[in-house]
JSON list of N, CA and C in Angstrom, two decimals:
[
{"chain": "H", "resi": 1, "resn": "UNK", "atom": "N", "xyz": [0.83, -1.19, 0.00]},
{"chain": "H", "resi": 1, "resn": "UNK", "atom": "CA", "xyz": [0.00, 0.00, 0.00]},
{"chain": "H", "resi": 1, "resn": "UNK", "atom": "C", "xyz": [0.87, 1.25, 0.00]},
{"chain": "H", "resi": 2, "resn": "UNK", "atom": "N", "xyz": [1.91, 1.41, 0.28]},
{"chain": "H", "resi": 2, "resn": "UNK", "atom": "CA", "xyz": [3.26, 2.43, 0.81]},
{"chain": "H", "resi": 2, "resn": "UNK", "atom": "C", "xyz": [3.41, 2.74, -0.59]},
{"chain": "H", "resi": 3, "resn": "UNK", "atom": "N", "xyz": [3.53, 1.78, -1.45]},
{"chain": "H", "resi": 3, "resn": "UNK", "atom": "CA", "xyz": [4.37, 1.71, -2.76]},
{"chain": "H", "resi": 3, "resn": "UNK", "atom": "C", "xyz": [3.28, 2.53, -3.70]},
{"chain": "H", "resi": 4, "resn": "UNK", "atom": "N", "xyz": [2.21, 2.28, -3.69]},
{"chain": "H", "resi": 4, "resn": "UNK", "atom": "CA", "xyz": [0.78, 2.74, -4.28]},
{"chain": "H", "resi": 4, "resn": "UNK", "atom": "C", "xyz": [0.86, 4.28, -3.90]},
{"chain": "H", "resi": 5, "resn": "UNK", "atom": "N", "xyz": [0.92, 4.43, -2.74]},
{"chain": "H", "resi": 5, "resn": "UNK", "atom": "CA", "xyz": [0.88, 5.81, -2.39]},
{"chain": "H", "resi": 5, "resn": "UNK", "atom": "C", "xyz": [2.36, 6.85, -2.35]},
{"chain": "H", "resi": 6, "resn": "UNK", "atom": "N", "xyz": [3.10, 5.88, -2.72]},
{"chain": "H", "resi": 6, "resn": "UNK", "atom": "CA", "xyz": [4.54, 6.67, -2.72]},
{"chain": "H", "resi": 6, "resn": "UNK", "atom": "C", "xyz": [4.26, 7.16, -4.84]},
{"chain": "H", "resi": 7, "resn": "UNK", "atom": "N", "xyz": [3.66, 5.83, -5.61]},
{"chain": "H", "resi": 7, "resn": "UNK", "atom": "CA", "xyz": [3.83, 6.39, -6.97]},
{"chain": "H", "resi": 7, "resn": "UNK", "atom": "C", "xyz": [2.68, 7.64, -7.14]},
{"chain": "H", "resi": 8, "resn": "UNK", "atom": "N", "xyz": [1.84, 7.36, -6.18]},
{"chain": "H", "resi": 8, "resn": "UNK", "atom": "CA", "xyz": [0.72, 8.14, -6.67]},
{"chain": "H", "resi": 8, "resn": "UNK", "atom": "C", "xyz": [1.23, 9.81, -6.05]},
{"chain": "H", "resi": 9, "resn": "UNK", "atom": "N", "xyz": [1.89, 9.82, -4.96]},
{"chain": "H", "resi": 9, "resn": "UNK", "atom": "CA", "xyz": [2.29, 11.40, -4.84]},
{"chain": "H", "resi": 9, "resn": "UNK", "atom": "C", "xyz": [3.18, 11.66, -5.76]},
{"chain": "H", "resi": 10, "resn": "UNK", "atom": "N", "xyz": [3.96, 10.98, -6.37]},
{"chain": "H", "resi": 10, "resn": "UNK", "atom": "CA", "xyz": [5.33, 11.55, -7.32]},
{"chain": "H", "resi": 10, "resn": "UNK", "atom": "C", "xyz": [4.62, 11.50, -8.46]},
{"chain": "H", "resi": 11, "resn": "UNK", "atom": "N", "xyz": [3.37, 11.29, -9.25]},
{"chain": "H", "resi": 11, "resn": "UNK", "atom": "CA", "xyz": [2.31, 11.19, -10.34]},
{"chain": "H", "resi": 11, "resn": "UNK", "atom": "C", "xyz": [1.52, 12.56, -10.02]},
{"chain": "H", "resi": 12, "resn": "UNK", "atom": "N", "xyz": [0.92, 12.74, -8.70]},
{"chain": "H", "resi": 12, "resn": "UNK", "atom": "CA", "xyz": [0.57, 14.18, -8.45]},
{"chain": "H", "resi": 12, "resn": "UNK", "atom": "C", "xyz": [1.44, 15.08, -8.21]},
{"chain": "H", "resi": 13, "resn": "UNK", "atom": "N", "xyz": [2.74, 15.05, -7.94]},
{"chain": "H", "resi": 13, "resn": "UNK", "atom": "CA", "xyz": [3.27, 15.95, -8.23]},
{"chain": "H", "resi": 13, "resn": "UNK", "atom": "C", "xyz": [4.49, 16.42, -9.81]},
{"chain": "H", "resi": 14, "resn": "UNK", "atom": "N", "xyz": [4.42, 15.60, -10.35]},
{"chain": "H", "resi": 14, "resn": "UNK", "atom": "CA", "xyz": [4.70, 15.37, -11.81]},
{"chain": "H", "resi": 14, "resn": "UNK", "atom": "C", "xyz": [3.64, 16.25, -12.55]},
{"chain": "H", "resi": 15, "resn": "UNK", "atom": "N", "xyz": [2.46, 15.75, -12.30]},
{"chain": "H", "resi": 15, "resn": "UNK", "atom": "CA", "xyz": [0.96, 17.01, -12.63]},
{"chain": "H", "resi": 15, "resn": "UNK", "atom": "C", "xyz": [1.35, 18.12, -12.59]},
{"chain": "H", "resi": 16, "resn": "UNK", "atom": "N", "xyz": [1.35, 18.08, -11.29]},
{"chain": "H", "resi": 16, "resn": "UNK", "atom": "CA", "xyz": [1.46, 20.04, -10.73]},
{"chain": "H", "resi": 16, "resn": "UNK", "atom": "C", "xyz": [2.45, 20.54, -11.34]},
{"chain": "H", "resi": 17, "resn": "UNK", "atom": "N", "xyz": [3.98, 19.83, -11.72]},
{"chain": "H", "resi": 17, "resn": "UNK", "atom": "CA", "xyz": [4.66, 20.44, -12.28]},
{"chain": "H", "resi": 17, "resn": "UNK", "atom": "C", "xyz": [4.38, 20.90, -13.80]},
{"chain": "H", "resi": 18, "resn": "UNK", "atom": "N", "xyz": [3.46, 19.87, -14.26]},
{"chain": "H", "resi": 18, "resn": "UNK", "atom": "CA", "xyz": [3.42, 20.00, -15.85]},
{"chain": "H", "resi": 18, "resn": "UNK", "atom": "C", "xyz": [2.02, 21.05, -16.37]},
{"chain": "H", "resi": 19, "resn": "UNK", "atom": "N", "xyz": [1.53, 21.14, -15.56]},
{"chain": "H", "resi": 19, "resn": "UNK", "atom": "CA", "xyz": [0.27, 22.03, -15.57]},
{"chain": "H", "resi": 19, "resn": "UNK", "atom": "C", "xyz": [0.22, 23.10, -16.29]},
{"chain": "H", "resi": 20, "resn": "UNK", "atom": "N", "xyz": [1.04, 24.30, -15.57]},
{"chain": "H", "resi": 20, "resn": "UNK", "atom": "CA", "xyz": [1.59, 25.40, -15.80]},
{"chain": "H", "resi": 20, "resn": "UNK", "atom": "C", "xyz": [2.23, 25.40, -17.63]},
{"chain": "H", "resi": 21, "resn": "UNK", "atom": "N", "xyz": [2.88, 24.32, -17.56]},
{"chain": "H", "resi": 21, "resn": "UNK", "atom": "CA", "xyz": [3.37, 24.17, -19.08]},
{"chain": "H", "resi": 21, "resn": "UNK", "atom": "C", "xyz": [2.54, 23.82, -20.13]},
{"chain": "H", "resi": 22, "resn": "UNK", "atom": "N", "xyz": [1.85, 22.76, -20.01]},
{"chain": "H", "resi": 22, "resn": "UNK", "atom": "CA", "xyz": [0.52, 22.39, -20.37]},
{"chain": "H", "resi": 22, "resn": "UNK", "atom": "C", "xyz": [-0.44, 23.11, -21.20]},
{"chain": "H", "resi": 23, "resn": "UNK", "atom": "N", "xyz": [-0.88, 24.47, -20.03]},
{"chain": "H", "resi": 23, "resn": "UNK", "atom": "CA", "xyz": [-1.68, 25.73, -20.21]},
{"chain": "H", "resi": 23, "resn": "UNK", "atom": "C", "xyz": [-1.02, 26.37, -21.16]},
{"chain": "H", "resi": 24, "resn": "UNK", "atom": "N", "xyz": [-0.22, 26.67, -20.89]},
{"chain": "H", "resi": 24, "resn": "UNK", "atom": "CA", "xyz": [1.20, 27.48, -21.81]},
{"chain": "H", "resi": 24, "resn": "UNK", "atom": "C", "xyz": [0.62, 27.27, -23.15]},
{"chain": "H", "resi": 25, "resn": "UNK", "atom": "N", "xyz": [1.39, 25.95, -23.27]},
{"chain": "H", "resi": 25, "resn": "UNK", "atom": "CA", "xyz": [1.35, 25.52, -24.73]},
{"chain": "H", "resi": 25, "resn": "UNK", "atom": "C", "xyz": [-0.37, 25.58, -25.13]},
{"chain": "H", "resi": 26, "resn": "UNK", "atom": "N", "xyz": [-1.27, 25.15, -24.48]},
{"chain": "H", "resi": 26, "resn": "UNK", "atom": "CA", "xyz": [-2.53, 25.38, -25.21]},
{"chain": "H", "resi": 26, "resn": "UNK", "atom": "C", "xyz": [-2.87, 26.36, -25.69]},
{"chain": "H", "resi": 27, "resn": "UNK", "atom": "N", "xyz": [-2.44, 27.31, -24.65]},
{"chain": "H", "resi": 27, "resn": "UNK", "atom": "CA", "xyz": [-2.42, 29.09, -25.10]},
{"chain": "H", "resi": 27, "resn": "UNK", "atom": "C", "xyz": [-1.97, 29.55, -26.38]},
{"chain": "H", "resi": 28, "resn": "UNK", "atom": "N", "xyz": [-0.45, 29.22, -26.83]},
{"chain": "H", "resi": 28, "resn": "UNK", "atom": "CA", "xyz": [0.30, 29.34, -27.46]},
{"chain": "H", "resi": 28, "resn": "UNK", "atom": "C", "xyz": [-0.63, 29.10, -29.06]},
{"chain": "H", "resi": 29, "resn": "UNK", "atom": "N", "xyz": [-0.52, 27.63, -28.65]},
{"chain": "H", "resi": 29, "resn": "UNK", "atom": "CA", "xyz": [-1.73, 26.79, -29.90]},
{"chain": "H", "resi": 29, "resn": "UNK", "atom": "C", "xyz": [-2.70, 27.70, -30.45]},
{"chain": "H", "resi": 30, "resn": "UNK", "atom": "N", "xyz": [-3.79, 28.28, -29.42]},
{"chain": "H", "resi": 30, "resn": "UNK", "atom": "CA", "xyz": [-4.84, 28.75, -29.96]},
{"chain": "H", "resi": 30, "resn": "UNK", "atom": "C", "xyz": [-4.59, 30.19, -30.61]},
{"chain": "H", "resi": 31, "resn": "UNK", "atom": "N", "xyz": [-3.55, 31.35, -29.51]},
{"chain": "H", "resi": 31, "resn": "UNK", "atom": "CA", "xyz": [-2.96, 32.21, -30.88]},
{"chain": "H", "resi": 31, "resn": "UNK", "atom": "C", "xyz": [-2.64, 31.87, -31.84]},
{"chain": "H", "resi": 32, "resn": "UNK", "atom": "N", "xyz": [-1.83, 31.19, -32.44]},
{"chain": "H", "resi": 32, "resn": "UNK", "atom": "CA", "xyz": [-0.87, 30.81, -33.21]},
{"chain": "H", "resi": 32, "resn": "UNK", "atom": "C", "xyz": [-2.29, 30.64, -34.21]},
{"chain": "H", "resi": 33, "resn": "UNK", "atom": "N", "xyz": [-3.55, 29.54, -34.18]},
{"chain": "H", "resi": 33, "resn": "UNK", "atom": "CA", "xyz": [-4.52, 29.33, -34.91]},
{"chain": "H", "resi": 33, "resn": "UNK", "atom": "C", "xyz": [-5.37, 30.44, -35.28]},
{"chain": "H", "resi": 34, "resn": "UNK", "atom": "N", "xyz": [-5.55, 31.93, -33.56]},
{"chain": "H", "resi": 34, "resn": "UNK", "atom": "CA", "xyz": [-6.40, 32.96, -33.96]},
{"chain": "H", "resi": 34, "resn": "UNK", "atom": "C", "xyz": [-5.37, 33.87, -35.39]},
{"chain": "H", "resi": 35, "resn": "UNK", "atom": "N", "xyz": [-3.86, 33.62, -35.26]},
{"chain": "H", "resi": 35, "resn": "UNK", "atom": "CA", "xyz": [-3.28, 34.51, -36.24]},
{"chain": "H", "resi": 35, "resn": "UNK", "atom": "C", "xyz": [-2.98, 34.07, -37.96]},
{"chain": "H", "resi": 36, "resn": "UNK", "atom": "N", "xyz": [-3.57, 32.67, -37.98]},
{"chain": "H", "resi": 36, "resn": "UNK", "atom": "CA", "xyz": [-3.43, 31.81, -38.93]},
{"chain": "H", "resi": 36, "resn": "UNK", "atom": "C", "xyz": [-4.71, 32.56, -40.09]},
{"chain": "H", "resi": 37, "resn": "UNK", "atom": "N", "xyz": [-5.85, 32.25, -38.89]},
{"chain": "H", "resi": 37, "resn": "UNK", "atom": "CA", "xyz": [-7.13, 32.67, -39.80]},
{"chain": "H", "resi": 37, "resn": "UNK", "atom": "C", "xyz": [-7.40, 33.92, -40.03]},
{"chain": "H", "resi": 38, "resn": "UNK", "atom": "N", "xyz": [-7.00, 34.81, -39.50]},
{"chain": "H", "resi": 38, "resn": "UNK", "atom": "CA", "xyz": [-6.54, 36.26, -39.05]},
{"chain": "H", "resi": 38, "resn": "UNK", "atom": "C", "xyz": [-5.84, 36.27, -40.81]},
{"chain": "H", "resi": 39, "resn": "UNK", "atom": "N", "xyz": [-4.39, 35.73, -41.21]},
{"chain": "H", "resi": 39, "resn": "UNK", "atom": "CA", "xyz": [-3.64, 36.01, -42.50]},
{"chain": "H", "resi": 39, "resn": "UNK", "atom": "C", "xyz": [-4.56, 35.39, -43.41]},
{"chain": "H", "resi": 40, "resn": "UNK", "atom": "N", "xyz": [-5.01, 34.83, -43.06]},
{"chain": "H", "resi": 40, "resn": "UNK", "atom": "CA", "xyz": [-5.83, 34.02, -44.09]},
{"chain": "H", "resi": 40, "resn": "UNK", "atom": "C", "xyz": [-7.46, 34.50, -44.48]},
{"chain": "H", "resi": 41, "resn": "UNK", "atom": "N", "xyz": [-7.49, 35.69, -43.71]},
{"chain": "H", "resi": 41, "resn": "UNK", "atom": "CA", "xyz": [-8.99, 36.22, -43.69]},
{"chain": "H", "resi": 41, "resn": "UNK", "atom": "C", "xyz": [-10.53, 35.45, -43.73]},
{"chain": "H", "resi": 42, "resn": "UNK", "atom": "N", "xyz": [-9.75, 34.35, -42.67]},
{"chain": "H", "resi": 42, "resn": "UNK", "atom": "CA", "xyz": [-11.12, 33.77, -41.90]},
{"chain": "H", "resi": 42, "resn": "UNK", "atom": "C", "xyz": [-11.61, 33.89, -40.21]},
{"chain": "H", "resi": 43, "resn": "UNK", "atom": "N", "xyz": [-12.07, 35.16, -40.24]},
{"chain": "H", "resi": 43, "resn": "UNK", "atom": "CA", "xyz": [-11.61, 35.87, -38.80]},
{"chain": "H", "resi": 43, "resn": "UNK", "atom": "C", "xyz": [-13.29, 35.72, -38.53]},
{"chain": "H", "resi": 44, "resn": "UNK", "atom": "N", "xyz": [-13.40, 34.66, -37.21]},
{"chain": "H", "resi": 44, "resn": "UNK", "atom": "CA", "xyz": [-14.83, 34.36, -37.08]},
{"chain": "H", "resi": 44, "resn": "UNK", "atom": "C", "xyz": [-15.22, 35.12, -36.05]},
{"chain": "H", "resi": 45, "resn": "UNK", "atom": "N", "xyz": [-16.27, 35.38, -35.42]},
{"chain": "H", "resi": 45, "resn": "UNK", "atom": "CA", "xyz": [-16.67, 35.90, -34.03]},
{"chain": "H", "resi": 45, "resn": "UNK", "atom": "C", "xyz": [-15.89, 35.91, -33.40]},
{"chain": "H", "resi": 46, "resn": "UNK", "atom": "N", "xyz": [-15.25, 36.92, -32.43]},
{"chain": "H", "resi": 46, "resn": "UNK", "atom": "CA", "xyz": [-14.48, 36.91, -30.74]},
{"chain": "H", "resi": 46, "resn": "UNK", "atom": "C", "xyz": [-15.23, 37.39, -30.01]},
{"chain": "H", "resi": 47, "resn": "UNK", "atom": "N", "xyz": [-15.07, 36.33, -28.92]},
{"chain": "H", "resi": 47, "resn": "UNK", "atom": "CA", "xyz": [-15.89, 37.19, -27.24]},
{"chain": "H", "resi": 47, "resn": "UNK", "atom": "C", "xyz": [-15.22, 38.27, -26.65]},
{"chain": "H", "resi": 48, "resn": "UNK", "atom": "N", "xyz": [-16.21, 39.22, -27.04]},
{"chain": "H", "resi": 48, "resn": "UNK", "atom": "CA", "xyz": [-15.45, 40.99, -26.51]},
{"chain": "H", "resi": 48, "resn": "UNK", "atom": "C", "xyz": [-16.56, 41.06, -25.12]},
{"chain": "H", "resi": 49, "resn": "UNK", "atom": "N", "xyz": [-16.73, 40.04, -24.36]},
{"chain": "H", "resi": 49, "resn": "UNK", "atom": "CA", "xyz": [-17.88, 40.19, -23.20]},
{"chain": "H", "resi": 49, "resn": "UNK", "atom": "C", "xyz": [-16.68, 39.83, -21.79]},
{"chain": "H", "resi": 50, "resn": "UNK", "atom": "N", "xyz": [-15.58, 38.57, -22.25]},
{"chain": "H", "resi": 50, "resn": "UNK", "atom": "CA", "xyz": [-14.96, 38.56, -21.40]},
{"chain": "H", "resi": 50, "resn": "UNK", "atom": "C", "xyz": [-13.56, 38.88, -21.93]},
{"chain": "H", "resi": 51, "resn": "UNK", "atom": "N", "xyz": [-13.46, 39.89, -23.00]},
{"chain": "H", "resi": 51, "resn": "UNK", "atom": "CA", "xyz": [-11.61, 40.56, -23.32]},
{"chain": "H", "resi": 51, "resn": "UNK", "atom": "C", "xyz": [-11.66, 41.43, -21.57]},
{"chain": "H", "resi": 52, "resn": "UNK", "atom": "N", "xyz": [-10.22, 41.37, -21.62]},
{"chain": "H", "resi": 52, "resn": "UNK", "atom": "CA", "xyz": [-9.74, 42.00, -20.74]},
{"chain": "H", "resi": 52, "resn": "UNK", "atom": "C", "xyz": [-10.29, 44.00, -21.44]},
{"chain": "H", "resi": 53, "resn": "UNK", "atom": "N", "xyz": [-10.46, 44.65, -20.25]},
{"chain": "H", "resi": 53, "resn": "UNK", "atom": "CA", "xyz": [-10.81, 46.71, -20.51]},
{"chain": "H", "resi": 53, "resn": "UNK", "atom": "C", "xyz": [-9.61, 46.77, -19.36]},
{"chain": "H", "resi": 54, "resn": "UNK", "atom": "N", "xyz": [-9.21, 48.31, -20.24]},
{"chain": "H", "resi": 54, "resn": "UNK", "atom": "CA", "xyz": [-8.29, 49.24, -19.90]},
{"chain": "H", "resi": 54, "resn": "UNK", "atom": "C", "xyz": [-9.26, 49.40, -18.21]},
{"chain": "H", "resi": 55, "resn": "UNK", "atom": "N", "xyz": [-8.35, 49.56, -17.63]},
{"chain": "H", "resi": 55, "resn": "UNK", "atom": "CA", "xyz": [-8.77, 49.95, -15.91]},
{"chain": "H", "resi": 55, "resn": "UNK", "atom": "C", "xyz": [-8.19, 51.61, -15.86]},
{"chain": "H", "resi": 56, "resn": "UNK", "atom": "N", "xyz": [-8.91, 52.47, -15.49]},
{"chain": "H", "resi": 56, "resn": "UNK", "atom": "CA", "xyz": [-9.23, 53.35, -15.05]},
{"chain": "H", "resi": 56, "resn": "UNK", "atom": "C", "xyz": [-8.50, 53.99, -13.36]},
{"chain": "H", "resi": 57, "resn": "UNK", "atom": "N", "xyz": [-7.49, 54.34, -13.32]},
{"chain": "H", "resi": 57, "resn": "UNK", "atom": "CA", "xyz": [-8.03, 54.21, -11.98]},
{"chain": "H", "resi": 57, "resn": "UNK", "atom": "C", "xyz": [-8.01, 55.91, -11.57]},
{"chain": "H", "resi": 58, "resn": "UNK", "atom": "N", "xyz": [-8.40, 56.17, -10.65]},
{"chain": "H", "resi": 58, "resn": "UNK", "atom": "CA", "xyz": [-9.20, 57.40, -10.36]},
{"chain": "H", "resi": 58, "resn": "UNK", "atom": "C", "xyz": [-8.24, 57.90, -8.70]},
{"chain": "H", "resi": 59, "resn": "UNK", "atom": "N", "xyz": [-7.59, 58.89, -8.54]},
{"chain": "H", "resi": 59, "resn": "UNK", "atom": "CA", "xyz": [-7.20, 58.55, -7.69]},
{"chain": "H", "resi": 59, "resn": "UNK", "atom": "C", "xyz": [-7.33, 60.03, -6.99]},
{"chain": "H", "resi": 60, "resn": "UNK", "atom": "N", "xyz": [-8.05, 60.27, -5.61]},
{"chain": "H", "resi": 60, "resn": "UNK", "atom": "CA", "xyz": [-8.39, 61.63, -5.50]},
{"chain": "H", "resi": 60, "resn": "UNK", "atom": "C", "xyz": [-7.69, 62.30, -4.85]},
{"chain": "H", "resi": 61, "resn": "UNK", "atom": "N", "xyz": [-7.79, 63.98, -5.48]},
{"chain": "H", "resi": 61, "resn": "UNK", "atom": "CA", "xyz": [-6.87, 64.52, -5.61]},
{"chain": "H", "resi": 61, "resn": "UNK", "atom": "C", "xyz": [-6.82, 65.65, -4.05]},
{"chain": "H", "resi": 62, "resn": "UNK", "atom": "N", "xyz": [-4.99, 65.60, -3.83]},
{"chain": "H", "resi": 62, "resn": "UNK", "atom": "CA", "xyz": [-4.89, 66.01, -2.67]},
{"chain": "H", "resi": 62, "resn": "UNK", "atom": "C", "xyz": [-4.07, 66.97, -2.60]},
{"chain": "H", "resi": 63, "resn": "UNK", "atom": "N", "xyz": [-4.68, 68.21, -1.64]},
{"chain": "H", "resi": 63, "resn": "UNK", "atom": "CA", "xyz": [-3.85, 69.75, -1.88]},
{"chain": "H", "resi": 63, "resn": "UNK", "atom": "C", "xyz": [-1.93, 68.92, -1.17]},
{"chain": "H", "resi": 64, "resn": "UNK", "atom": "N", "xyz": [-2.10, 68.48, 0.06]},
{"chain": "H", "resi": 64, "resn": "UNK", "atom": "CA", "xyz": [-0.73, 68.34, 0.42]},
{"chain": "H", "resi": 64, "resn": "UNK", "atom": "C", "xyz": [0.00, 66.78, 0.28]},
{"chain": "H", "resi": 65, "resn": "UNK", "atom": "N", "xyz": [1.15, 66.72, -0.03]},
{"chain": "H", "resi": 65, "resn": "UNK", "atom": "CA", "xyz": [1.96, 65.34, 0.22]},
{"chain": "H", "resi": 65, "resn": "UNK", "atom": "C", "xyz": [1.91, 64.54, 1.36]},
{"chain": "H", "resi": 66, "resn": "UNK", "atom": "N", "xyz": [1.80, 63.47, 1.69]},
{"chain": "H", "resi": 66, "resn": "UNK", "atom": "CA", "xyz": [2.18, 63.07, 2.99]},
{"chain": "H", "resi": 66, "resn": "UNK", "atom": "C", "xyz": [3.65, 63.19, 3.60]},
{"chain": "H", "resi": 67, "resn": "UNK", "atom": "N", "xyz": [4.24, 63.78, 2.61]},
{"chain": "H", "resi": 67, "resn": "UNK", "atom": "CA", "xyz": [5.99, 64.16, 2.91]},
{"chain": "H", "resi": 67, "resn": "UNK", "atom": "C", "xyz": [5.86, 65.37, 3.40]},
{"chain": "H", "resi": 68, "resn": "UNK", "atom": "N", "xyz": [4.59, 66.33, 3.24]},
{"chain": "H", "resi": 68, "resn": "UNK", "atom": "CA", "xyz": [4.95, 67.69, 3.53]},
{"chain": "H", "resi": 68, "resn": "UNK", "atom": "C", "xyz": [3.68, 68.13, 4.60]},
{"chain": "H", "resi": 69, "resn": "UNK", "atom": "N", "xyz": [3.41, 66.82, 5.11]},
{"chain": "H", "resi": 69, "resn": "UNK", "atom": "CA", "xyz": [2.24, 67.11, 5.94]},
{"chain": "H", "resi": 69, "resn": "UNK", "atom": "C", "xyz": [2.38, 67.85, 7.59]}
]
């Protein structure tokens, strides 16, 4: 049972290491395909509901420094 559970943590952690890389490369893949059809002028629908927006940030404005307070 030791042996079972000794392969199975070095299998979960083999995972965890490859994960990160994994994602990577899928990422990679699907640009690489959005810029394919893109040269090729088969540019289908994109979700502009979840693109990343410019953030704003607003920050209010103060007569003195806290250096010169």
């Amino acid at each position: 049972m030791n042996l079972f559970l000794d392969y199975l943590v070095v299998t979960a952690l083999f995972a965890l290491v490859l994960l990160p890389a994994g994602l990577g490369l899928a990422r990679e893949r699907r640009i690489d395909r959005q810029l394919r059809d893109a040269g090729w002028g088969e540019v289908g629908p994109t979700a502009t509901a979840g693109a990343a927006r410019p953030v704003r940030a607003v920050r209010p404005l103060r007569s003195r420094s806290w250096a010169r307070g």
